[in-house]
Amino acid sequence: MSKVKVGVVGYGVIGQRLADGVVRQGDMELVGIADVAPTLALRALAEKGMPYKLYCANPDNIPQMEAAGIPVTGTADDLLDQVDIVLDATSAGVGRKNKEIYQKRGLKAVFQGGEKNDVADVFFHGYANYEKGLGKDYLKLTSCNTTGLIRAVDCLDRLVGIERVVVTIVRRSADPGDTHRGVVDLALVEPVPNHQAKDLMLIMPHIEATGLLVHVPTTHGHIISILATPKKSISKEEVLAAFNAHPRIRVVRITDGFNSNTALFRYARDLGNPRGDMYEIAVFEETITFSGNNIFFTISVPQEAVVTPETMDAIRASLMMQATREEAVAMTNKYLGLK
Ligand SMILES: NC(=O)c1ccc[n+]([C@@H]2O[C@H](COP(=O)([O-])OP(=O)(O)OC[C@H]3O[C@@H](n4cnc5c(N)ncnc54)[C@H](O)[C@@H]3O)[C@@H](O)[C@H]2O)c1
């Protein structure tokens, strides 16, 4: 079978990682990437020898890119001519405008969490609702926080059935290098319920969810504590075994040194993972406990890389590469080295 052809539009924090993710999928081909300006990410790509073809989404800026030593293969239109599907990872809100271009071409697209839900036919999570994305033209991924949260809740839901969750999200305010958020020193509290709880209910309508969101002035990883009400009682050993068996969840121990939002990032760097990326979320083992029948535990979500696996799943669903969730996530996991 020939490989499906994928283009990535918007080569920022997420787009870089999606491009790398596509390259790792043995049944997909990255045709190229598109961006509008000579960003640091594009300068780094050029310095690395231009492993990906760059198409300029604003042709007026081609001379500026070339002056910065960034080779340009063509315009974004040239990229769109060649692909079966676009991963749109542009700045939040730009995807909606780009959708008009994709629609005119009859081209499928996957959008990221910063877009409004109505940009897509389906609000998508590879593990929780893969089948809903089958054959759909426009899919939108859950945000990084919600992707990690749903992974963990879906894992328990398939094990024992979950009726309700209450979550507290400690959210990193900015990605490393994001100076536009300013120099901050506060923990910003939002009204309940947070968008992650509302989004979880859209993807998993059988679960009642609410929760609190607190923004904190850090750049690496969200921390989420989750109180989940199971439909029948379950032991800590069973919860732990389910998390341990999940290819996109890593169980870590605070006593081993995984005691902060940055531990996972540092560990990923020590593993030699490109950019210090970690596709898995982490469950802190010592946080798993019970309040009555309710399961209480805490996870860490590496915000920059976590959506990559579910975005690969979205390509598989939209292009009907695999008919079932089990087959699709298994392919994505295999190619990303997730065991
Ligand atoms: N940063 C995160 O941790 C994170 C996590 C999950 C989801 N998301 C979502 O992913 C999306 C992208 O976020 P990001 O953090 O990568 O943003 P970013 O600002 O790092 O990258 C966006 C890129 O899009 C480019 N761009 C802007 N307009 C364009 C256009 N018309 N055509 C082509 N390229 C264009 C910009 O130059 C930039 O390089 C957003 O929807 C965001 O909410 C971000």
Coordinates of C-alpha atoms and ligand atoms in Angstrom, one line a residue:
M1 CA 0.0 0.0 0.0
S2 CA 1.4 3.4 -0.9
K3 CA 2.0 5.9 2.0
V4 CA -0.5 8.6 2.7
K5 CA 0.8 12.1 2.0
V6 CA 0.8 14.6 4.8
G7 CA 1.6 18.3 5.0
V8 CA 2.1 20.3 8.2
V9 CA 0.9 23.9 8.1
G10 CA 2.4 26.0 11.0
Y11 CA 5.9 24.8 12.1
G12 CA 5.9 26.1 15.7
V13 CA 6.0 24.3 19.0
I14 CA 3.4 21.7 17.9
G15 CA 4.0 21.7 14.1
Q16 CA 7.6 20.7 14.6
R17 CA 6.7 17.7 16.7
L18 CA 3.8 16.7 14.4
A19 CA 6.2 16.7 11.4
D20 CA 8.7 14.5 13.3
G21 CA 5.8 12.2 14.3
V22 CA 4.6 11.8 10.7
V23 CA 8.2 11.0 9.6
R24 CA 8.3 8.2 12.1
Q25 CA 5.0 6.6 10.8
G26 CA 6.1 3.9 8.3
D27 CA 2.8 4.2 6.4
M28 CA 2.9 8.0 6.1
E29 CA 5.0 10.4 4.1
L30 CA 5.8 14.0 5.2
V31 CA 5.6 16.0 1.9
G32 CA 6.6 19.2 3.6
I33 CA 5.9 22.0 6.0
A34 CA 4.5 25.5 5.6
D35 CA 5.0 28.6 7.7
V36 CA 4.8 32.4 7.1
A37 CA 8.0 33.9 8.5
P38 CA 11.7 33.1 9.2
T39 CA 11.0 31.9 12.7
L40 CA 13.7 30.4 15.0
A41 CA 12.2 26.9 14.3
L42 CA 12.8 27.5 10.5
R43 CA 16.3 28.9 11.1
A44 CA 17.2 25.8 13.1
L45 CA 15.7 23.6 10.4
A46 CA 17.9 25.3 7.8
E47 CA 21.0 24.9 10.1
K48 CA 20.2 21.2 10.4
G49 CA 20.5 20.9 6.6
M50 CA 16.7 21.4 5.7
P51 CA 15.5 17.8 6.3
Y52 CA 12.0 18.9 5.4
K53 CA 10.8 20.8 2.4
L54 CA 9.5 24.3 3.3
Y55 CA 6.6 25.9 1.5
C56 CA 5.9 29.6 2.3
A57 CA 2.3 30.4 3.3
N58 CA 3.0 34.1 2.7
P59 CA 4.8 34.4 -0.7
D60 CA 5.7 38.1 0.1
N61 CA 8.0 36.7 2.8
I62 CA 10.0 34.3 0.5
P63 CA 12.8 36.9 -0.1
Q64 CA 13.0 37.5 3.7
M65 CA 13.3 33.7 4.3
E66 CA 15.9 33.2 1.6
A67 CA 17.9 36.2 3.0
A68 CA 17.9 34.4 6.3
G69 CA 19.5 31.3 4.6
I70 CA 16.2 29.3 4.7
P71 CA 15.7 27.5 1.4
V72 CA 12.0 27.6 0.2
T73 CA 10.7 24.9 -2.1
G74 CA 7.4 26.7 -3.1
T75 CA 4.2 28.2 -1.8
A76 CA 1.7 26.7 0.6
D77 CA -0.5 26.1 -2.4
D78 CA 2.2 23.9 -4.0
L79 CA 2.2 21.9 -0.7
L80 CA -1.6 21.5 -0.6
D81 CA -1.5 20.3 -4.3
Q82 CA 0.4 17.2 -3.2
V83 CA -1.1 16.0 0.0
D84 CA -4.0 13.8 1.2
I85 CA -4.4 15.6 4.5
V86 CA -3.1 18.7 6.3
L87 CA -2.1 18.9 10.0
D88 CA -2.9 22.5 10.7
A89 CA -0.8 23.6 13.7
T90 CA -1.0 27.4 13.1
S91 CA -1.5 29.9 15.9
A92 CA -4.9 29.5 17.6
G93 CA -7.6 31.0 15.4
V94 CA -5.7 30.9 12.1
G95 CA -6.8 27.3 11.4
R96 CA -10.4 28.6 11.0
K97 CA -9.3 30.9 8.2
N98 CA -7.2 28.2 6.6
K99 CA -10.1 25.8 6.7
E100 CA -11.8 27.8 3.9
I101 CA -8.7 27.1 1.7
Y102 CA -8.8 23.4 2.5
Q103 CA -12.6 23.2 1.9
K104 CA -12.2 24.8 -1.6
R105 CA -9.8 22.1 -2.4
G106 CA -11.8 19.3 -0.9
L107 CA -8.8 18.6 1.3
K108 CA -9.0 16.9 4.7
A109 CA -7.5 18.6 7.8
V110 CA -6.7 18.0 11.4
F111 CA -6.8 21.0 13.7
Q112 CA -5.3 21.5 17.1
G113 CA -6.8 22.4 20.5
G114 CA -6.5 26.2 20.2
E115 CA -9.2 26.3 17.5
K116 CA -12.9 26.5 18.4
N117 CA -14.7 23.2 18.4
D118 CA -17.0 24.1 15.5
V119 CA -14.0 24.3 13.1
A120 CA -14.3 20.5 12.9
D121 CA -16.9 17.7 12.3
V122 CA -15.5 15.8 15.2
F123 CA -13.8 16.7 18.5
F124 CA -11.3 13.8 18.6
H125 CA -9.2 11.7 20.9
G126 CA -7.5 8.6 19.5
Y127 CA -8.2 6.4 22.5
A128 CA -11.7 7.7 23.6
N129 CA -13.6 8.2 20.3
Y130 CA -11.5 7.0 17.4
E131 CA -14.5 5.5 15.5
K132 CA -16.3 8.9 15.5
G133 CA -13.4 10.3 13.4
L134 CA -13.7 7.6 10.7
G135 CA -13.9 9.1 7.2
K136 CA -14.5 12.6 8.6
D137 CA -13.0 15.6 6.7
Y138 CA -12.2 17.9 9.6
L139 CA -11.1 16.7 13.0
K140 CA -10.0 18.8 16.0
L141 CA -7.7 17.4 18.7
T142 CA -8.3 17.9 22.4
S143 CA -5.9 20.4 24.1
C144 CA -2.7 19.1 25.6
N145 CA -4.2 19.0 29.1
T146 CA -7.4 17.3 28.0
T147 CA -5.5 14.8 25.9
G148 CA -3.6 13.6 28.9
L149 CA -6.6 13.8 31.2
I150 CA -8.7 11.7 28.8
R151 CA -6.0 9.1 28.3
A152 CA -6.0 8.4 32.1
V153 CA -9.7 8.5 32.5
D154 CA -10.4 6.4 29.4
C155 CA -7.9 3.8 30.8
L156 CA -9.9 3.4 34.0
D157 CA -13.3 3.8 32.2
R158 CA -12.5 0.8 30.0
L159 CA -11.4 -1.2 33.1
V160 CA -14.2 -0.6 35.5
G161 CA -16.5 2.1 34.1
I162 CA -16.3 5.7 35.4
E163 CA -19.4 7.7 36.4
R164 CA -17.9 11.0 37.4
V165 CA -14.6 12.9 37.7
V166 CA -13.4 16.0 39.5
V167 CA -10.1 17.4 38.3
T168 CA -7.7 20.1 39.5
I169 CA -5.4 21.3 36.8
V170 CA -2.1 23.1 37.5
R171 CA -1.3 24.6 34.1
R172 CA 2.1 25.8 32.9
S173 CA 1.5 29.3 31.6
A174 CA 3.9 29.3 28.6
D175 CA 6.2 27.1 26.6
P176 CA 9.9 27.6 26.9
G177 CA 10.9 30.8 25.0
D178 CA 7.3 32.2 25.0
T179 CA 8.1 35.7 26.0
H180 CA 4.7 37.1 25.0
R181 CA 3.3 35.9 28.3
G182 CA 5.5 38.4 30.1
V183 CA 7.5 38.0 33.3
V184 CA 4.9 36.6 35.7
D185 CA 4.6 35.7 39.3
L186 CA 1.1 34.5 40.1
A187 CA -1.2 31.5 40.3
L188 CA -4.3 32.5 38.3
V189 CA -7.5 30.8 39.3
E190 CA -10.3 30.4 36.7
P191 CA -14.0 29.8 37.5
V192 CA -15.3 26.2 37.8
P193 CA -15.8 24.2 35.7
N194 CA -12.6 24.3 33.7
H195 CA -12.7 23.8 29.9
Q196 CA -10.9 20.4 30.3
A197 CA -13.8 19.0 32.3
K198 CA -16.3 20.4 29.8
D199 CA -14.3 19.0 26.9
L200 CA -14.0 15.6 28.6
M201 CA -17.8 15.5 28.7
L202 CA -18.0 16.2 25.0
I203 CA -15.7 13.3 24.2
M204 CA -17.0 11.0 27.0
P205 CA -20.7 12.1 27.4
H206 CA -21.4 9.2 29.8
I207 CA -19.1 10.8 32.5
E208 CA -20.0 13.8 34.6
A209 CA -17.0 16.1 35.1
T210 CA -16.1 19.3 36.8
G211 CA -12.9 20.9 37.9
L212 CA -10.6 23.8 38.7
L213 CA -7.9 25.4 36.6
V214 CA -4.9 27.2 38.1
H215 CA -2.3 28.8 35.8
V216 CA 1.2 28.8 37.3
P217 CA 4.3 30.6 36.1
T218 CA 6.3 27.6 34.8
T219 CA 7.1 26.3 31.3
H220 CA 7.3 22.6 31.6
G221 CA 4.4 20.3 32.1
H222 CA 0.9 20.4 33.6
I223 CA 0.0 18.6 36.8
I224 CA -3.6 17.3 37.1
S225 CA -5.1 15.6 40.1
I226 CA -8.1 13.5 39.4
L227 CA -10.9 12.1 41.6
A228 CA -12.7 9.4 39.7
T229 CA -15.9 7.6 40.8
P230 CA -15.9 4.0 39.5
K231 CA -19.0 2.0 38.8
K232 CA -17.7 -0.8 40.9
S233 CA -15.0 -1.1 43.5
I234 CA -11.5 -1.7 42.3
S235 CA -8.1 -2.3 44.1
K236 CA -5.1 -0.1 43.9
E237 CA -3.2 -3.0 42.3
E238 CA -5.7 -3.2 39.5
V239 CA -5.5 0.6 38.9
L240 CA -1.7 0.4 38.8
A241 CA -1.7 -2.6 36.5
A242 CA -4.0 -0.8 34.1
F243 CA -1.8 2.3 34.0
N244 CA 1.3 0.2 33.7
A245 CA -0.2 -1.7 30.7
H246 CA -1.1 1.5 28.8
P247 CA 1.4 2.3 26.0
R248 CA 0.9 6.1 26.4
I249 CA 1.1 6.2 30.2
R250 CA 4.3 5.9 32.3
V251 CA 4.0 5.1 36.0
V252 CA 6.8 7.0 37.9
R253 CA 7.8 7.2 41.5
I254 CA 8.3 10.4 43.5
T255 CA 10.8 8.5 45.6
D256 CA 12.8 7.8 42.4
G257 CA 13.1 11.6 41.8
F258 CA 10.0 12.2 39.7
N259 CA 8.9 14.8 42.1
S260 CA 8.1 17.9 40.0
N261 CA 6.5 19.2 36.7
T262 CA 10.0 19.3 35.2
A263 CA 11.2 15.8 36.1
L264 CA 9.7 14.2 33.1
F265 CA 11.2 16.8 30.7
R266 CA 14.6 16.3 32.3
Y267 CA 14.3 12.5 32.1
A268 CA 13.3 12.7 28.4
R269 CA 16.4 14.9 27.8
D270 CA 18.6 12.3 29.6
L271 CA 17.1 9.6 27.4
G272 CA 18.3 11.6 24.4
N273 CA 14.7 12.2 23.1
P274 CA 14.7 15.0 20.5
R275 CA 13.9 18.4 22.1
G276 CA 13.4 16.6 25.5
D277 CA 10.0 15.4 24.2
M278 CA 7.9 12.7 26.0
Y279 CA 4.8 11.4 24.3
E280 CA 3.6 9.6 27.4
I281 CA 1.9 11.2 30.4
A282 CA 3.2 10.2 33.8
V283 CA 1.1 8.9 36.7
F284 CA 2.9 9.5 40.1
E285 CA 2.5 6.1 41.7
E286 CA 2.5 7.4 45.3
T287 CA -0.5 9.6 44.6
I288 CA -2.8 6.7 43.8
T289 CA -5.2 6.4 46.7
F290 CA -8.9 6.1 47.6
S291 CA -11.5 8.4 49.1
G292 CA -14.3 6.0 49.9
N293 CA -14.7 4.1 46.6
N294 CA -13.4 7.1 44.6
I295 CA -9.9 6.7 43.0
F296 CA -7.6 9.7 43.5
F297 CA -4.4 10.1 41.5
T298 CA -2.2 12.7 39.9
I299 CA -0.6 12.9 36.4
S300 CA 2.0 15.0 34.7
V301 CA 1.4 16.1 31.1
P302 CA 4.3 17.1 28.9
Q303 CA 2.4 19.7 27.0
E304 CA 4.6 20.1 23.8
A305 CA 4.7 16.4 22.7
V306 CA 1.6 14.8 24.2
V307 CA -0.8 15.5 21.3
T308 CA 1.5 14.0 18.7
P309 CA 0.3 10.3 19.1
E310 CA -3.4 11.3 19.1
T311 CA -2.8 13.5 16.0
M312 CA -1.3 10.5 14.2
D313 CA -4.5 8.6 15.2
A314 CA -6.6 11.4 13.7
I315 CA -4.9 11.0 10.3
R316 CA -5.6 7.2 10.5
A317 CA -9.3 7.9 11.3
S318 CA -9.9 10.6 8.7
L319 CA -8.3 8.6 5.9
M320 CA -9.8 5.3 7.3
M321 CA -6.4 3.7 7.4
Q322 CA -7.6 1.4 10.2
A323 CA -11.2 0.6 10.9
T324 CA -10.9 0.2 14.7
R325 CA -9.3 2.1 17.6
E326 CA -7.3 -0.9 18.6
E327 CA -5.7 -1.3 15.2
A328 CA -5.1 2.4 14.8
V329 CA -3.5 3.2 18.1
A330 CA -1.4 0.0 17.8
M331 CA 0.1 1.3 14.5
T332 CA 0.8 4.8 15.9
N333 CA 2.3 3.3 19.1
K334 CA 4.5 0.9 17.1
Y335 CA 5.9 3.7 14.9
L336 CA 6.4 6.1 17.9
G337 CA 8.2 3.4 19.9
L338 CA 5.4 3.3 22.6
K339 CA 5.2 0.0 24.3
Ligands
LIG1 N1 2.1 24.8 22.8 C1 1.5 23.8 23.3 O1 1.9 23.3 24.4 C2 0.3 23.3 22.7 C3 -0.2 22.0 23.1 C4 -1.3 21.5 22.5 C5 -2.0 22.2 21.5 N2 -1.5 23.4 21.2 C6 -2.3 24.1 20.1 O2 -1.5 23.9 18.9 C7 -1.7 25.0 18.0 C8 -0.4 25.6 17.7 O3 0.2 26.1 18.9 P1 1.8 26.3 19.0 O4 2.1 26.4 20.5 O5 2.5 25.3 18.2 O6 1.9 27.8 18.4 P2 3.2 28.4 17.8 O7 3.0 29.9 17.9 O8 4.5 27.9 18.5 O9 3.3 28.0 16.3 C9 2.4 28.4 15.3 C10 3.1 28.5 14.0 O10 2.1 28.8 13.0 C11 2.8 29.8 12.1 N3 1.7 30.4 11.4 C12 0.9 31.5 11.7 N4 0.0 31.7 10.8 C13 0.2 30.9 9.7 C14 -0.3 30.6 8.4 N5 -1.4 31.4 8.0 N6 0.2 29.7 7.7 C15 1.2 28.9 8.1 N7 1.8 29.1 9.3 C16 1.3 30.0 10.1 C17 3.6 30.7 13.0 O11 4.5 31.4 12.3 C18 4.1 29.7 14.0 O12 5.4 29.2 13.6 C19 -2.7 25.9 18.7 O13 -4.0 25.6 18.4 C20 -2.5 25.6 20.2 O14 -3.6 25.9 21.0 C21 -0.4 24.0 21.7

